[in-house]
PDB file of C-alpha atoms in Angstrom:
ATOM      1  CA  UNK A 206      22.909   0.575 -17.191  1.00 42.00           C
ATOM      2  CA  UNK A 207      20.899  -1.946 -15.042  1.00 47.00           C
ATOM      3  CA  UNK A 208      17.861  -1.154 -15.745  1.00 56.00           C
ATOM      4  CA  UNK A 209      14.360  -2.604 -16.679  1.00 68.00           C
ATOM      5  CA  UNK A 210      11.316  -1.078 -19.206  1.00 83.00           C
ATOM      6  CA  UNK A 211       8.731   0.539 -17.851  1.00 88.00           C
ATOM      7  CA  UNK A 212       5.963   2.651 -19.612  1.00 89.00           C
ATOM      8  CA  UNK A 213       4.618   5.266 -20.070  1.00 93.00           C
ATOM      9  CA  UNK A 214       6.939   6.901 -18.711  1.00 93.00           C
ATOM     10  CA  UNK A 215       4.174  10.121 -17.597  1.00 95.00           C
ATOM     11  CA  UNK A 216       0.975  10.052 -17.097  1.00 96.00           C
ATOM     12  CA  UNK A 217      -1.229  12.479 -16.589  1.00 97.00           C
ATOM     13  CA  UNK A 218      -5.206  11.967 -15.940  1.00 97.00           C
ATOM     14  CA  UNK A 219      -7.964  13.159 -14.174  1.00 97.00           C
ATOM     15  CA  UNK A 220      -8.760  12.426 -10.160  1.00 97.00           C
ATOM     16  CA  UNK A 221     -11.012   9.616 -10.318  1.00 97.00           C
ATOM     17  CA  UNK A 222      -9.517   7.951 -13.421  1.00 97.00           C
ATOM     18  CA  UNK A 223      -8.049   4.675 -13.473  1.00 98.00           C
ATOM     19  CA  UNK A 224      -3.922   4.967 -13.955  1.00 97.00           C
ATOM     20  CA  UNK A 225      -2.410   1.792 -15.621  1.00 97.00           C
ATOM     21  CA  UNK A 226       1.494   1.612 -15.915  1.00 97.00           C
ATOM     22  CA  UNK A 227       3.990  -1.415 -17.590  1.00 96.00           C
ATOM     23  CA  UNK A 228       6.969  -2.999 -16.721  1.00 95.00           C
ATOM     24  CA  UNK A 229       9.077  -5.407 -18.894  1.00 94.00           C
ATOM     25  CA  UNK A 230      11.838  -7.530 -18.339  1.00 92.00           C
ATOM     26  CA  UNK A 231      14.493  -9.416 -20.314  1.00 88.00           C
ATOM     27  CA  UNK A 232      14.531 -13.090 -18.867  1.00 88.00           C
ATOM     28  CA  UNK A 233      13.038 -15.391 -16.187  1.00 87.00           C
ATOM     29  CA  UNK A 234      11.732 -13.603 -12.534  1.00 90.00           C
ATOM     30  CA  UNK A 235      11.477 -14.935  -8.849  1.00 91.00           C
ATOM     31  CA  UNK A 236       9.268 -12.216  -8.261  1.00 93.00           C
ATOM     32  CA  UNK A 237       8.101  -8.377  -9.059  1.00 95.00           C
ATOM     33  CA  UNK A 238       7.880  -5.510  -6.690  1.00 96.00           C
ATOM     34  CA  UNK A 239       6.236  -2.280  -7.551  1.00 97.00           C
ATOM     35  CA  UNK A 240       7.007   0.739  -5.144  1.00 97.00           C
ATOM     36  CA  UNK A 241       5.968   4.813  -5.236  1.00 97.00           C
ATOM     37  CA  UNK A 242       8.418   7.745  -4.699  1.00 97.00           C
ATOM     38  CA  UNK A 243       7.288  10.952  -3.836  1.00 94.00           C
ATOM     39  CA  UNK A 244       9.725  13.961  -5.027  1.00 88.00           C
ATOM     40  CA  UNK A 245      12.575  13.334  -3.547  1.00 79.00           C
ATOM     41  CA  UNK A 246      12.131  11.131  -0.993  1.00 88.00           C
ATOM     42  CA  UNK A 247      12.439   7.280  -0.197  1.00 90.00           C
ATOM     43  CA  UNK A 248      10.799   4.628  -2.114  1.00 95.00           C
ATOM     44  CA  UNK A 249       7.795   2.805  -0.695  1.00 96.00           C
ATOM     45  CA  UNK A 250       6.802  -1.058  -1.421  1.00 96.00           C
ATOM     46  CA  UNK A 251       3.501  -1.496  -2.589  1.00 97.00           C
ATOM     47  CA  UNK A 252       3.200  -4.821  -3.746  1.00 97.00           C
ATOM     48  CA  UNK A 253       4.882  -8.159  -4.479  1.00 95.00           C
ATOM     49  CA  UNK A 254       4.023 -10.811  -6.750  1.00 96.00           C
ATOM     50  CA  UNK A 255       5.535 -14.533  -7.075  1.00 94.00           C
ATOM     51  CA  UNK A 256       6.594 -15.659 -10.635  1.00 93.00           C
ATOM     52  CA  UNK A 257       4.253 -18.557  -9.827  1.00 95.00           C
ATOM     53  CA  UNK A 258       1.224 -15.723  -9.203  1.00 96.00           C
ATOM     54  CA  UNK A 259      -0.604 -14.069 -12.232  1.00 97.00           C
ATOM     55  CA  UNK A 260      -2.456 -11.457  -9.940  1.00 98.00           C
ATOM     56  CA  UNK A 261      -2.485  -9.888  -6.823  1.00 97.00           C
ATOM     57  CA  UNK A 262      -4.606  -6.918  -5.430  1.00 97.00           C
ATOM     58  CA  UNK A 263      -4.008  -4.501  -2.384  1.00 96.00           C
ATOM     59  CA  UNK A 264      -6.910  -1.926  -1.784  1.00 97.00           C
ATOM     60  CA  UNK A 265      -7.047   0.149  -4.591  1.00 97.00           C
ATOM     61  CA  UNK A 266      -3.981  -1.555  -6.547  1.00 98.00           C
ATOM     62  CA  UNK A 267      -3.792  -4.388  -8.766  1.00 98.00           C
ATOM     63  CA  UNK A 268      -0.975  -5.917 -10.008  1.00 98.00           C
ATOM     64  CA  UNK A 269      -0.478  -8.450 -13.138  1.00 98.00           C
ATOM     65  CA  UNK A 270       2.236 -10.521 -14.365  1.00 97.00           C
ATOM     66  CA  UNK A 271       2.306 -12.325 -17.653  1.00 96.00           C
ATOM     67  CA  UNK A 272       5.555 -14.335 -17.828  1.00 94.00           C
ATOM     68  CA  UNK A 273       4.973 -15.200 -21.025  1.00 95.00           C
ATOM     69  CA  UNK A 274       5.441 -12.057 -22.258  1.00 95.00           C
ATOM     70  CA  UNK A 275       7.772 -10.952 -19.509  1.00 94.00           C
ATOM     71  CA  UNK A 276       5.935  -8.168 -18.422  1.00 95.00           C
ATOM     72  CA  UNK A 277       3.634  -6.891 -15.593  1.00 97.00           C
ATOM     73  CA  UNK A 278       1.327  -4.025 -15.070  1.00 97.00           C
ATOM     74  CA  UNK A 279       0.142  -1.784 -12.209  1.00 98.00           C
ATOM     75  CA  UNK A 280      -3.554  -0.546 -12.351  1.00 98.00           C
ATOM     76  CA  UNK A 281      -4.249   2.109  -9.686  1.00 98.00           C
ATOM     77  CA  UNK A 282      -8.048   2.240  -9.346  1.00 98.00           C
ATOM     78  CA  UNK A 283     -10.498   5.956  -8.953  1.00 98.00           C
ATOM     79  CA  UNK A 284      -6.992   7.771  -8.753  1.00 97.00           C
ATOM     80  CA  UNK A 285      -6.655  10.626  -5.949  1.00 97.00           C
ATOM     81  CA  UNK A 286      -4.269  13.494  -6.153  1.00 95.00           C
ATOM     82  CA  UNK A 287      -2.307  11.825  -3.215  1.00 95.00           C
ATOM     83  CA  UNK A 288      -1.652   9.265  -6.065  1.00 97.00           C
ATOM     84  CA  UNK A 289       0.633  11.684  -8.001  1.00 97.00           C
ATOM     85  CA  UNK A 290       3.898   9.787  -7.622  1.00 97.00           C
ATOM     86  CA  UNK A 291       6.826   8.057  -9.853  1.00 97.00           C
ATOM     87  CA  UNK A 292       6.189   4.156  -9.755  1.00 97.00           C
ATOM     88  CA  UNK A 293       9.071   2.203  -9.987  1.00 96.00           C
ATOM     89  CA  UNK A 294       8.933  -2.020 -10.539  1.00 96.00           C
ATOM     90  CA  UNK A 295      11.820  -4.111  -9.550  1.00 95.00           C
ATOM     91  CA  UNK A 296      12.426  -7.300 -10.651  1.00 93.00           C
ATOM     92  CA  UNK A 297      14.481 -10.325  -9.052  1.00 90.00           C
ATOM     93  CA  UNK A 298      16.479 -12.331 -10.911  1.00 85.00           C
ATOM     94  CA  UNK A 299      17.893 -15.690 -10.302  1.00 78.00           C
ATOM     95  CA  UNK A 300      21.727 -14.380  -8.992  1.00 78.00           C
ATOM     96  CA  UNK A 301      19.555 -12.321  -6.286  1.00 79.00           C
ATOM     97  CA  UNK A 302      20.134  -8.688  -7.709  1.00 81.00           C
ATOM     98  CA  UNK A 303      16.801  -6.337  -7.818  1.00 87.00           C
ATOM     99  CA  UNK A 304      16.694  -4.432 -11.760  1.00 89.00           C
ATOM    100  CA  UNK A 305      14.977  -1.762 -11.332  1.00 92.00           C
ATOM    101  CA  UNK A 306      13.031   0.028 -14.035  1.00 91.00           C
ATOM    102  CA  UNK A 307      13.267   4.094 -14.797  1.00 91.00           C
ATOM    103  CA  UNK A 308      10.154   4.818 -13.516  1.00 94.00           C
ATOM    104  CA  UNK A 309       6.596   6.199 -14.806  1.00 96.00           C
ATOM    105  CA  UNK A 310       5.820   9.796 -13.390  1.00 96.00           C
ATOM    106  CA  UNK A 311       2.132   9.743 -12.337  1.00 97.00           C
ATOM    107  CA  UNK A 312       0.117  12.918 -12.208  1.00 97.00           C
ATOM    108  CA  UNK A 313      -3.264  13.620 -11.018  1.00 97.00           C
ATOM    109  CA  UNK A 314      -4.921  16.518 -12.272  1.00 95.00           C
ATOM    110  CA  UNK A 315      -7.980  17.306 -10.359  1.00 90.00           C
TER     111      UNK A 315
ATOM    112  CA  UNK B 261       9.770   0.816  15.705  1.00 65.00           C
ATOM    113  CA  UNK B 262      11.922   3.277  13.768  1.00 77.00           C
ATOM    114  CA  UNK B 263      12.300   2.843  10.218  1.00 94.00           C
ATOM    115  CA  UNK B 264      15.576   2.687   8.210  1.00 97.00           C
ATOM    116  CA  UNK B 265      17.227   6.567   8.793  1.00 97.00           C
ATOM    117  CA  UNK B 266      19.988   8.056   6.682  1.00 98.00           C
ATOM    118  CA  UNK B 267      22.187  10.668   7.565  1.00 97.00           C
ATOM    119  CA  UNK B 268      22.590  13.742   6.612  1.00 97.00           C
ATOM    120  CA  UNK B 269      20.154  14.276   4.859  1.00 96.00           C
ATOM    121  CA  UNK B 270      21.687  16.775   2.401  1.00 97.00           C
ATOM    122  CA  UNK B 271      24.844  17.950   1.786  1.00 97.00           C
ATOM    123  CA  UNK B 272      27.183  19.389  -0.497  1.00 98.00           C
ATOM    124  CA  UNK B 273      31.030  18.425  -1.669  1.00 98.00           C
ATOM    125  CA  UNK B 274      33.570  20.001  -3.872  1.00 98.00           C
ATOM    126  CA  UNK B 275      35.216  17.790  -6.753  1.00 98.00           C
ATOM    127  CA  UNK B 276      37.721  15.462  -5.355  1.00 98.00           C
ATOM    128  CA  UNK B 277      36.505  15.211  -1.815  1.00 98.00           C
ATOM    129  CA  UNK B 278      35.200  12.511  -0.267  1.00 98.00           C
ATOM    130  CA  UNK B 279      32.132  11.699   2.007  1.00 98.00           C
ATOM    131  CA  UNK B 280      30.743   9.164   4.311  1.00 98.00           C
ATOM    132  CA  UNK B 281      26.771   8.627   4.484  1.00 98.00           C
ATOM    133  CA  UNK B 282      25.013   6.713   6.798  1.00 98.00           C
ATOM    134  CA  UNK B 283      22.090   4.256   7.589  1.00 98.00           C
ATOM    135  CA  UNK B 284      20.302   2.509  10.463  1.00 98.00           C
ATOM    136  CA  UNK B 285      18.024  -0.614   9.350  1.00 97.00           C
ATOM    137  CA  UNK B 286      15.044  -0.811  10.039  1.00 96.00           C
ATOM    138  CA  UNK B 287      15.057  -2.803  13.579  1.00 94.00           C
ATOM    139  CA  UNK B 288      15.272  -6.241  12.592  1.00 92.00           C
ATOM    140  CA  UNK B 289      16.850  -6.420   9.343  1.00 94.00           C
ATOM    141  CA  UNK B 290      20.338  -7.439   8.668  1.00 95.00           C
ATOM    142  CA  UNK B 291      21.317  -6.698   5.157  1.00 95.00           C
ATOM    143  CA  UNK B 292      21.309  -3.239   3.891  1.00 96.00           C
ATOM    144  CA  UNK B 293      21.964  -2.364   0.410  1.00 96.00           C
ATOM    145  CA  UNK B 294      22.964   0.742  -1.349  1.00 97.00           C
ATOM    146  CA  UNK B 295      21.532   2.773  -4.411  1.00 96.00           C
ATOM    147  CA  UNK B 296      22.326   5.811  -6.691  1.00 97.00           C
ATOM    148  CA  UNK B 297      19.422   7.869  -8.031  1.00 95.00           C
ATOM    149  CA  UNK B 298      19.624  10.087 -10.630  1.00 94.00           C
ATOM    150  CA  UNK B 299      17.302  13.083 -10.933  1.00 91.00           C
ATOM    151  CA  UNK B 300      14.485  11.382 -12.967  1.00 88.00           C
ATOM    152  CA  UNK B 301      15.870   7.901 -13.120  1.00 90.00           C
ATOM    153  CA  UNK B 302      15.172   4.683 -11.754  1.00 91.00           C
ATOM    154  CA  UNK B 303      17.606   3.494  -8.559  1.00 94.00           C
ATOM    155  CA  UNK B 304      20.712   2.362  -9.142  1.00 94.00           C
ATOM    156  CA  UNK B 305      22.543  -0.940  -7.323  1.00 93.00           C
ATOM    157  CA  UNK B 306      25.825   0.172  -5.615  1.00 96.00           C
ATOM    158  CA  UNK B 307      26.177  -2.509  -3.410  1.00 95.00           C
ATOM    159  CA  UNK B 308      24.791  -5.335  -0.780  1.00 95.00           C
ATOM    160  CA  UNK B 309      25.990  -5.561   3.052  1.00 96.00           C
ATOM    161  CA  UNK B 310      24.899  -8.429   4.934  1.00 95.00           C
ATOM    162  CA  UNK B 311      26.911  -9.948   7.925  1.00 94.00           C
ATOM    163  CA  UNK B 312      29.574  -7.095   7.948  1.00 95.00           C
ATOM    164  CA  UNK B 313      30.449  -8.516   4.134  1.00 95.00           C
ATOM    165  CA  UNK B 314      29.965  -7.295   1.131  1.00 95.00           C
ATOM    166  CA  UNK B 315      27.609  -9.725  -0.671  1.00 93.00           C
ATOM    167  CA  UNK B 316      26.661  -8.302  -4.077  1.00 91.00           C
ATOM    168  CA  UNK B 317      28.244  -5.025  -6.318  1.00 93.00           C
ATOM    169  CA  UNK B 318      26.827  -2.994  -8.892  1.00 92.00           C
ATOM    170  CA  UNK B 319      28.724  -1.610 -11.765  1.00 93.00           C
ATOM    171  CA  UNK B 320      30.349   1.515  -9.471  1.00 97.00           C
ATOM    172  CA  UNK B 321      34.322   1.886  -9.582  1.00 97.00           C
ATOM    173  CA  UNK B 322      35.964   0.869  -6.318  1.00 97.00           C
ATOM    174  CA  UNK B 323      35.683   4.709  -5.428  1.00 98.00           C
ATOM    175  CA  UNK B 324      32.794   3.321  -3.838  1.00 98.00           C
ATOM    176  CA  UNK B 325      33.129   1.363  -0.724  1.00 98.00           C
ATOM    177  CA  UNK B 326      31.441   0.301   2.509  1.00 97.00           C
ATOM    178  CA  UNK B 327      30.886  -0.652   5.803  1.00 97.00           C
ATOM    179  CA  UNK B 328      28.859  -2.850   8.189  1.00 98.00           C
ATOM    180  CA  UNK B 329      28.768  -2.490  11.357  1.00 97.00           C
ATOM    181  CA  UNK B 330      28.062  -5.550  14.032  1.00 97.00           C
ATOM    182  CA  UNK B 331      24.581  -3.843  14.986  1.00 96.00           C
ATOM    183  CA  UNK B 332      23.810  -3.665  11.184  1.00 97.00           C
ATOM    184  CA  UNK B 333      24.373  -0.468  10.621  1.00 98.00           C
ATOM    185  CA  UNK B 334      26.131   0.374   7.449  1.00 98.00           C
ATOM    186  CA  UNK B 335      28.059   3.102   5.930  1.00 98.00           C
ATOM    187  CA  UNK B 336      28.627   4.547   2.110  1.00 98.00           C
ATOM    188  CA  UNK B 337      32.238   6.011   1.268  1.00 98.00           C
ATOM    189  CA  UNK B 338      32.588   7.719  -1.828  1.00 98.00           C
ATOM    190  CA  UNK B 339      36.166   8.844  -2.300  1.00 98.00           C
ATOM    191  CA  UNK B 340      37.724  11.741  -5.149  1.00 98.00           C
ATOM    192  CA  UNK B 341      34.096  12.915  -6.022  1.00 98.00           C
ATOM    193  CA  UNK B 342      33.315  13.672  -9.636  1.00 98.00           C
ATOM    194  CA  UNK B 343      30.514  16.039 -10.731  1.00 97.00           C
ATOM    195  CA  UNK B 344      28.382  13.090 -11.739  1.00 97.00           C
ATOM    196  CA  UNK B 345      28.106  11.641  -8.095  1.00 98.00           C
ATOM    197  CA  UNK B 346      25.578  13.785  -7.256  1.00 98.00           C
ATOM    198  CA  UNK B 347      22.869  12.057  -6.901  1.00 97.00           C
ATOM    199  CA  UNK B 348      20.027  11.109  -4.239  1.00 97.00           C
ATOM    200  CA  UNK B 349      21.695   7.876  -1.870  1.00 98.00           C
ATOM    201  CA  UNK B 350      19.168   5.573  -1.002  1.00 97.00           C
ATOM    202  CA  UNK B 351      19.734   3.021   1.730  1.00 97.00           C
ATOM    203  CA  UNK B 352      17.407  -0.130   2.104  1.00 96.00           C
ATOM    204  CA  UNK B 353      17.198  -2.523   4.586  1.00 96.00           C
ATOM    205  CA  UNK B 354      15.916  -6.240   4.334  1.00 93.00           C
ATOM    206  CA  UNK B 355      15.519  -9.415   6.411  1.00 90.00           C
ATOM    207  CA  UNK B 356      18.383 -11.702   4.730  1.00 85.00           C
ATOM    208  CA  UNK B 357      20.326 -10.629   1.410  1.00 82.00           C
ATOM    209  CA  UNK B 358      18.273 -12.897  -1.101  1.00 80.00           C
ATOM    210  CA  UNK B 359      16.123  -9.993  -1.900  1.00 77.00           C
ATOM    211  CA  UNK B 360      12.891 -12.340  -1.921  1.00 80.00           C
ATOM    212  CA  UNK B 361      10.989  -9.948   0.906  1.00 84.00           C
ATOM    213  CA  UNK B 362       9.825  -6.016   0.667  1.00 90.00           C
ATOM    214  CA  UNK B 363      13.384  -3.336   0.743  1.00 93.00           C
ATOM    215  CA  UNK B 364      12.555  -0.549   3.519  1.00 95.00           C
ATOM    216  CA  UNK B 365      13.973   2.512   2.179  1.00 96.00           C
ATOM    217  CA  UNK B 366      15.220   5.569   3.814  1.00 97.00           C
ATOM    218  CA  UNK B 367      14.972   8.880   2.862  1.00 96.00           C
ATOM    219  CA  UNK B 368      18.276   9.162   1.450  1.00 97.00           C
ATOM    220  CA  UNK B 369      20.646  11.473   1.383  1.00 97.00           C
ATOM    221  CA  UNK B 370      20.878  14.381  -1.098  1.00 97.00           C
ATOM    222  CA  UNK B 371      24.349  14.548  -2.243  1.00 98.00           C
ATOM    223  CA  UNK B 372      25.369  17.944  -4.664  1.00 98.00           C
ATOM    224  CA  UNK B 373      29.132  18.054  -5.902  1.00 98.00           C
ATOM    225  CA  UNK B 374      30.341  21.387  -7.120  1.00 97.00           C
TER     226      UNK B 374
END
């Protein structure tokens, strides 16, 4: 199966909390893409970052990548129950195909 | 400036059948690709589409085919349906097939197999 690491793979916290999820990959990126699912329906794009970029924010997002240790991570910042969502990164590799990861199922209690 | 729309949105097959989804970039993309989603799982690559060729393939037996259409469009055929095709079909649509931008998905299509 194509797929990449991510972890945890649920989460469950508090509204207000801050939600931070992982995503490893096997060998060298052009770039990272982290996206949200809600049950069931289509996936949304959130954020990309370079290989060349170590960290890259959108509102209350930040995103991370160490490619050094071939991993990134996805901090979601004072969490709101609209935030209760699978999070899914996908990572390019040099031939051009997206890897996808399994997900992390993100709940917020509140 | 409509999004990328699948179609139907759910439906439901008997073993051995086959079926033909749909999807409509988002307006100004040319590639569309193809993925499988298992309930609970991460998407699956079934295949690239990017000036009416096929450009890239997952690992999906040749039961799985497609289409692309000269206004972009694109089509998924899935022929003698097994139990384990049921899945969630998501189509995404991109400017260029080198994957280096944001995918626009759709809201897929819900396929059950009984």
């Amino acid at each position: 199966s194509q797929q990449g690491e991510e972890d945890p793979q649920a989460l469950s916290i508090q509204e207000g909390e801050n939600a931070t999820m992982n995503c490893s990959y096997k060998t060298s990126i052009n770039n990272l893409q982290w996206y949200r699912q809600n049950s069931g329906r289509g996936l949304v794009h959130l954020i990309l970052i370079r290989s060349n970029e170590r960290e890259k924010h959108s509102g209350r997002l930040r995103v991370t990548l160490d490619t050094s240790k071939k991993s990134s991570s996805l901090l979601i910042t004072a969490s709101r129950a609209a935030d209760t969502a699978s999070y899914f990164c996908a990572t390019l590799y040099s031939n051009y195909q997206l890897i996808w990861g399994a997900g992390t199922k993100l709940i917020i209690k509140p | 400036d409509a999004g990328v729309t699948q179609s139907p949105t759910h439906l439901i097959k008997t073993r051995g059948q086959q079926v033909t989804l749909r999807c409509s970039p988002k307006s100004g993309h040319d590639t569309v690709s193809w993925y499988q989603q298992a309930l609970g799982q991460g998407p699956q690559f079934i295949f690239q589409y990017y000036e009416e060729e096929e450009r890239q393939r997952g690992n999906f037996p040749d039961r799985f085919s497609g289409h692309q259409f000269p206004n972009y469009s694109s089509e998924l055929n899935v022929n003698a349906l097994l139990l384990g095709d049921s899945a969630l079909y998501l189509c995404a649509s991109s400017n260029g097939p080198a994957n280096t931008g944001e995918l626009f998905f759709g809201e897929g299509s819900r396929l059950t197999v009984l």
